């Protein structure tokens, strides 16, 4: 079949705007071809667009033969434009249908499709991600990304209402920031550079100038994880606040997460229904559990974690069961947190770091930072890092005020808002150990 040009044809209505009230009117709808049927006297197919769907019905007796032949050649998921007349029809979905006068094939789908976006034939996640363009046409995928969008919008609104300035920091960088997380090298002219693991150092410097900043951007982690919650490219929402401590920024985080849950519950009821997810808004205030208390509770439940170690996944899960919902774990051992976190004055073995957990999944981490150069140098050395590699950062930290902040994983937040259990579902084109395309 030859492709027709869009030419000067433009959509007049979205599918759901076609109602019996428009009966007799000529409209142009554009979208993709869904189920088609031939009932002897009539041929019809469903046309779906971003809003929903409308039935295109061609009574054989009243429709031009060429047009009927064109309908026969339409393959599922092809992009088409249909010019036609609206007719009220009790038997049609939403009581209305469009009788086609002209059909333009804008892009014909080949057959067989690599997957069925209507989900009648279940495909595994790998197959779906390989054909992600089609997979994103599934109503469940659309629901996930609408929820992600709504959550991010609520978060942005919240931060903007609190006088934060949105910033963009470089993603090609010279040093690591997150000890323990590996770096992706990139060739930068005659030098080696890296993809940024976090906007950490830049956002800290910015507190000296802008006081309250946030960034929504990619973070790159070169770990060879193969888990349902790790990606090699993730999206992080980062904030940093001058003249603030860990407690202050935990308050901001609590309010912001609470607002994101509420907004999604309020504005995405339809999407949550599509996903079959009953979203429970966590109660405020979120419990704040010290690392020591967390170890004690775990031990009482029969899971012993040696003091000074990070909580392994089974311990995180257990703690999630014990505490439930959203909660903070605070006052971590200094040795297992990054160099930029401030040790506690009264007990330097502990530091002012926190993690925000949701049912055992880490959503965010942050803390009060070290703002004085001498202590930064000391901490870098203690972590086995070379202060010379951080020379330009240390210079830029001159006279920066005390500050605190956090990084919240948007992909993981979307997991808990949508109830899906693999983070790859919450990212358009995920990057993991094995996946670099599409
Ligand atoms: P952290 O390394 O804990 O902290 O990252 C912050 C949050 O980002 C998300 N995240 C990830 N999500 C998916 N896949 C990954 N590989 C991945 N790595 C991180 C998580 C995590 O809680 N600079 C600090 C933040 C700060 O202190 O301000 C940082 O990067 O949800």
XYZ file of C-alpha atoms and ligand atoms in Angstrom:
469
model
C 0.000 0.000 0.000
C 1.327 3.425 -0.826
C 1.609 5.893 2.014
C -0.542 8.973 1.859
C 0.870 12.325 2.826
C -0.542 14.193 5.779
C -0.647 17.162 3.391
C -2.873 19.906 4.708
C -5.115 17.484 6.593
C -5.162 18.295 10.319
C -6.863 16.642 13.248
C -10.051 18.434 14.239
C -10.891 16.332 17.293
C -9.416 13.834 19.684
C -11.242 10.511 19.742
C -13.065 11.149 23.009
C -14.268 14.528 21.783
C -16.363 12.682 19.201
C -19.742 12.432 20.932
C -23.312 11.937 19.640
C -23.695 15.731 19.973
C -21.462 16.113 16.903
C -23.802 13.930 14.774
C -23.827 15.119 11.159
C -20.531 17.031 11.494
C -17.420 16.271 9.438
C -14.336 15.559 11.532
C -10.731 14.476 11.081
C -9.354 12.030 13.647
C -5.829 10.690 13.718
C -4.417 7.771 15.596
C -3.541 4.117 15.378
C -5.533 1.221 14.114
C -6.903 -1.166 16.720
C -9.244 -4.137 16.415
C -10.905 -4.474 13.033
C -13.931 -6.557 12.064
C -15.924 -7.443 9.022
C -19.561 -8.184 9.803
C -20.782 -8.899 6.303
C -22.630 -5.654 5.663
C -20.168 -3.431 7.545
C -16.484 -3.139 8.167
C -15.221 -1.317 11.198
C -12.086 -0.645 13.136
C -11.152 1.122 16.332
C -8.975 4.197 16.079
C -6.998 4.968 19.272
C -5.225 8.165 20.158
C -3.775 9.664 23.321
C -7.258 10.447 24.657
C -8.974 7.114 24.039
C -10.713 5.528 21.070
C -13.499 5.956 18.549
C -15.098 3.446 16.195
C -14.739 3.953 12.440
C -17.614 2.220 10.681
C -17.933 1.670 6.926
C -21.306 0.268 5.735
C -20.376 -1.599 2.554
C -23.397 -0.387 0.627
C -22.660 3.274 1.341
C -18.858 3.282 1.178
C -16.656 3.775 -1.832
C -15.052 0.470 -2.995
C -11.526 1.900 -2.938
C -12.022 3.003 0.625
C -13.265 -0.464 1.605
C -10.192 -1.999 -0.008
C -7.984 0.395 1.946
C -9.603 -0.653 5.220
C -8.849 -4.282 4.343
C -5.179 -3.465 4.003
C -4.865 -1.648 7.326
C -2.673 -3.482 9.778
C -2.964 -3.139 13.537
C -1.023 -0.243 15.067
C -0.640 1.571 11.742
C -0.881 5.368 11.957
C -3.851 6.737 10.025
C -5.896 9.851 9.480
C -9.629 9.477 8.947
C -11.894 12.194 7.613
C -15.498 11.271 8.149
C -18.999 12.034 9.301
C -20.107 11.608 12.900
C -23.127 9.368 13.426
C -24.918 8.596 16.674
C -25.018 4.803 17.030
C -26.368 3.057 20.126
C -24.460 -0.176 19.426
C -21.063 1.565 19.142
C -18.758 2.301 22.090
C -19.789 5.666 23.658
C -22.841 5.682 21.361
C -21.062 7.239 18.419
C -19.108 6.299 15.295
C -17.432 7.932 12.321
C -18.365 6.992 8.733
C -15.160 7.408 6.723
C -15.062 9.636 3.638
C -11.281 9.504 3.317
C -8.559 7.428 4.962
C -4.907 8.362 4.765
C -2.359 5.756 5.732
C 0.426 7.689 7.425
C 2.617 4.781 8.411
C 1.743 1.139 7.930
C 2.750 -1.359 10.641
C 4.391 -4.526 9.419
C 3.017 -7.891 10.467
C 3.346 -9.789 12.661
C 3.893 -7.190 15.372
C 6.749 -8.021 17.765
C 4.230 -7.666 20.576
C 0.582 -6.975 21.097
C 0.125 -3.585 22.738
C -3.392 -4.605 23.733
C -1.696 -7.105 26.008
C -3.821 -10.083 25.045
C -0.691 -12.035 24.314
C 1.580 -11.545 27.306
C 5.217 -10.795 26.477
C 8.168 -10.937 28.861
C 9.897 -7.730 29.914
C 12.892 -8.204 27.596
C 10.689 -8.609 24.526
C 8.689 -5.601 25.600
C 11.759 -3.436 26.118
C 13.161 -4.499 22.738
C 9.959 -3.241 21.125
C 9.594 -0.359 23.573
C 8.058 2.000 21.001
C 5.095 -0.359 20.732
C 5.189 -1.364 24.374
C 4.714 2.258 25.405
C 1.391 2.188 23.530
C 0.033 -0.233 26.140
C -2.431 1.446 28.491
C -0.390 0.227 31.476
C 2.785 1.859 30.143
C 0.974 5.092 29.459
C -0.451 4.987 33.002
C 3.041 4.572 34.500
C 4.453 7.540 32.604
C 1.466 9.743 33.335
C 1.952 9.003 37.040
C 5.682 9.714 36.754
C 4.903 12.988 35.019
C 2.307 13.962 37.633
C 4.659 13.159 40.515
C 7.454 15.215 38.975
C 5.103 18.091 38.363
C 3.953 18.026 41.999
C 7.583 17.944 43.142
C 8.596 20.854 40.918
C 5.615 22.903 42.055
C 6.459 22.176 45.657
C 10.110 23.178 45.338
C 9.323 26.279 43.306
C 6.801 27.353 45.931
C 9.615 27.101 48.476
C 11.873 29.490 46.545
C 14.180 26.879 45.055
C 16.008 27.718 41.820
C 16.163 24.967 39.218
C 19.687 24.381 37.902
C 21.525 22.174 35.418
C 25.030 21.015 36.300
C 27.599 19.318 34.006
C 27.251 15.652 33.249
C 30.795 15.309 31.943
C 32.998 15.544 34.996
C 36.542 14.951 36.188
C 36.017 13.106 39.508
C 33.876 10.637 41.404
C 31.551 11.832 44.132
C 29.867 8.696 45.347
C 32.389 6.372 46.930
C 31.386 2.823 46.212
C 29.672 3.658 42.914
C 31.724 3.051 39.781
C 32.252 5.564 36.985
C 31.757 5.415 33.230
C 34.835 6.830 31.515
C 34.425 8.988 28.417
C 37.168 10.214 26.192
C 37.371 13.995 26.475
C 39.731 15.207 23.740
C 43.172 14.175 25.009
C 41.999 13.445 28.563
C 39.810 10.970 30.353
C 36.605 12.267 31.848
C 33.579 10.545 33.410
C 29.808 10.620 33.290
C 28.501 12.281 36.435
C 27.348 9.983 39.253
C 25.569 12.827 41.023
C 25.345 16.639 40.922
C 26.578 16.506 44.527
C 29.650 18.745 44.422
C 28.110 21.333 42.108
C 24.892 21.659 44.068
C 26.903 22.195 47.243
C 28.947 24.980 45.644
C 25.732 26.567 44.347
C 24.346 27.025 47.871
C 26.981 29.752 48.253
C 25.389 31.717 45.422
C 21.737 30.658 45.095
C 21.049 29.262 48.597
C 18.302 26.828 47.581
C 18.765 24.812 44.397
C 17.276 21.739 42.810
C 18.062 19.714 39.736
C 16.233 16.938 37.923
C 18.759 15.097 35.844
C 20.501 11.885 34.888
C 22.993 10.120 37.122
C 25.292 7.438 35.754
C 26.443 4.467 37.798
C 28.746 1.858 36.287
C 27.918 -0.967 38.686
C 27.183 -4.334 37.176
C 23.990 -4.686 39.196
C 21.320 -6.962 37.945
C 18.456 -6.197 40.280
C 14.875 -4.957 39.855
C 15.820 -1.597 41.431
C 19.174 -0.630 39.878
C 19.858 1.071 36.571
C 23.090 2.328 35.057
C 21.407 5.568 34.082
C 18.813 6.864 36.516
C 17.014 10.159 37.089
C 17.707 11.906 40.334
C 15.918 14.832 41.919
C 18.555 16.652 43.934
C 18.212 19.549 46.320
C 20.733 21.513 48.350
C 19.887 24.177 50.920
C 22.109 26.796 52.550
C 21.898 27.410 56.317
C 20.146 24.077 56.837
C 20.779 20.730 58.537
C 19.750 17.159 57.788
C 16.593 17.586 59.898
C 15.522 20.619 57.889
C 15.918 18.896 54.526
C 14.221 15.732 55.821
C 11.220 17.940 56.600
C 11.289 19.201 52.994
C 11.603 15.661 51.646
C 8.761 14.369 53.812
C 6.428 17.134 52.692
C 7.402 16.709 49.048
C 6.950 12.925 48.987
C 3.646 13.298 50.820
C 2.508 15.834 48.242
C 3.591 13.630 45.325
C 1.588 10.690 46.731
C -1.477 12.867 47.300
C -1.372 14.519 43.893
C -1.002 11.174 42.132
C -3.860 9.720 44.167
C -6.042 12.699 43.338
C -5.131 13.277 39.690
C -4.258 9.792 38.456
C -7.203 7.728 39.763
C -7.836 6.383 36.252
C -4.179 5.399 35.727
C -3.996 3.706 39.145
C -7.098 1.750 38.189
C -5.491 0.623 34.911
C -2.516 -0.614 36.950
C -4.717 -2.198 39.618
C -2.740 -0.330 42.252
C -4.331 0.849 45.479
C -2.073 3.739 46.426
C -1.769 4.328 50.139
C -0.475 7.739 51.127
C 2.138 7.334 53.894
C 1.187 8.985 57.179
C 3.096 12.026 58.381
C 5.406 12.372 60.188
C 7.484 9.564 58.680
C 9.202 7.654 61.513
C 12.875 8.610 61.981
C 14.803 5.579 63.135
C 18.484 5.734 64.011
C 20.850 3.237 62.410
C 21.440 1.785 65.912
C 17.691 1.365 66.503
C 17.345 -0.254 63.081
C 20.030 -2.825 63.969
C 18.316 -3.535 67.301
C 14.921 -4.062 65.685
C 16.448 -6.314 63.085
C 18.259 -8.345 65.740
C 15.038 -8.777 67.708
C 13.502 -10.115 64.485
C 16.365 -12.610 64.158
C 18.499 -10.756 61.595
C 21.892 -9.684 62.874
C 23.789 -7.001 60.961
C 27.288 -6.231 62.374
C 27.587 -2.574 63.485
C 29.285 -0.459 60.842
C 27.967 -2.356 57.843
C 25.471 -1.133 55.302
C 22.068 -2.832 55.531
C 22.043 -5.716 53.059
C 18.929 -6.115 50.908
C 17.279 -8.815 53.104
C 17.764 -6.555 56.159
C 16.277 -3.591 54.289
C 13.301 -5.742 53.325
C 12.847 -6.998 56.890
C 13.018 -3.478 58.289
C 10.457 -2.452 55.689
C 8.110 -5.138 57.036
C 8.750 -4.096 60.629
C 8.313 -0.346 60.180
C 6.062 -0.237 57.094
C 5.339 2.691 54.733
C 7.824 5.541 54.477
C 10.520 6.029 57.123
C 13.946 7.569 57.560
C 17.040 5.796 58.816
C 19.313 8.452 60.354
C 22.703 8.757 62.088
C 24.740 6.329 60.011
C 28.292 5.154 60.705
C 30.628 7.764 59.190
C 32.781 5.057 57.619
C 30.062 3.879 55.216
C 28.823 7.286 54.054
C 30.521 9.623 51.548
C 33.245 12.152 52.456
C 30.921 15.127 52.120
C 28.666 14.074 55.023
C 29.291 15.843 58.348
C 30.393 13.628 61.244
C 28.548 14.238 64.520
C 30.403 16.534 66.911
C 29.621 14.461 70.007
C 30.415 11.128 68.317
C 32.393 11.350 65.044
C 31.865 7.633 64.423
C 28.340 8.649 63.418
C 27.394 11.185 60.797
C 24.406 13.354 59.907
C 23.316 11.172 56.982
C 19.858 9.775 56.307
C 18.124 7.455 53.907
C 14.444 7.647 53.067
C 13.006 4.164 52.724
C 9.657 2.984 51.446
C 8.764 -0.597 52.393
C 12.416 -1.614 52.266
C 13.295 0.273 49.068
C 15.737 3.183 49.344
C 14.160 6.206 47.688
C 16.542 8.940 48.740
C 19.645 9.716 50.712
C 21.122 12.911 52.021
C 22.532 14.701 55.022
C 24.248 17.695 56.533
C 27.419 18.430 54.565
C 30.955 19.336 55.436
C 31.383 22.967 54.375
C 34.859 23.744 55.697
C 37.881 23.007 53.551
C 40.104 21.578 56.309
C 37.526 19.008 57.328
C 36.783 18.172 53.679
C 40.466 17.470 53.061
C 40.649 15.328 56.197
C 37.557 13.357 55.205
C 38.808 12.830 51.642
C 42.046 11.399 53.019
C 40.184 9.187 55.472
C 38.212 7.728 52.562
C 41.435 7.037 50.687
C 40.724 9.786 48.127
C 43.354 12.207 46.901
C 42.502 15.831 47.823
C 44.565 16.981 44.821
C 41.995 15.444 42.490
C 39.393 17.667 44.175
C 41.461 20.840 44.051
C 39.099 22.813 41.856
C 36.111 21.734 43.959
C 37.857 22.685 47.190
C 38.632 26.132 45.748
C 35.005 26.609 44.809
C 33.853 25.646 48.273
C 35.528 28.742 49.715
C 33.206 30.491 52.171
C 30.226 28.293 51.241
C 27.692 28.406 54.108
C 26.667 25.362 56.150
C 24.216 23.388 54.034
C 22.305 20.136 53.651
C 20.473 18.295 50.894
C 19.376 15.043 49.379
C 19.000 13.047 46.176
C 15.697 11.290 45.438
C 15.490 8.609 42.733
C 12.584 9.498 40.433
C 12.545 6.036 38.853
C 12.239 4.362 42.251
C 9.630 6.849 43.426
C 7.641 5.948 40.307
C 7.934 2.253 41.261
C 6.212 2.830 44.596
C 3.615 5.195 43.159
C 2.645 2.742 40.426
C 3.133 -0.477 42.386
C 5.339 -2.047 39.695
C 8.175 -4.166 40.969
C 10.830 -3.592 38.299
C 12.365 -0.152 37.916
C 12.874 -0.773 34.175
C 9.100 -0.420 33.725
C 9.327 3.136 35.061
C 11.997 4.324 32.615
C 11.301 4.950 28.939
C 14.454 3.341 27.561
C 16.285 1.734 30.468
C 20.032 1.282 30.560
C 21.266 -1.752 32.422
C 24.259 -4.067 32.251
C 22.903 -5.757 29.152
C 20.786 -3.077 27.564
C 22.102 -0.182 25.486
C 19.330 -0.169 22.854
C 16.719 0.922 21.977
P 22.656 7.959 46.312
O 23.826 7.326 45.664
O 22.065 7.250 47.487
O 23.014 9.418 46.852
O 21.533 8.212 45.227
C 20.341 8.923 45.550
C 19.108 8.164 45.089
O 19.173 7.953 43.671
C 18.614 6.696 43.331
N 19.645 5.835 42.735
C 19.394 4.897 41.815
N 18.260 4.491 41.216
C 18.320 3.501 40.319
N 19.471 2.873 39.977
C 20.651 3.225 40.553
N 21.788 2.622 40.199
C 20.645 4.289 41.508
N 21.590 4.892 42.270
C 20.968 5.825 42.987
C 18.132 6.064 44.634
C 18.992 6.762 45.675
O 18.394 6.781 46.950
N 24.785 12.494 46.250
C 23.890 11.618 46.985
C 22.602 12.319 47.324
C 22.777 13.394 48.362
O 23.370 13.144 49.402
O 22.297 14.503 48.114
C 23.620 10.382 46.133
O 23.872 10.325 44.954
O 16.762 6.362 44.814
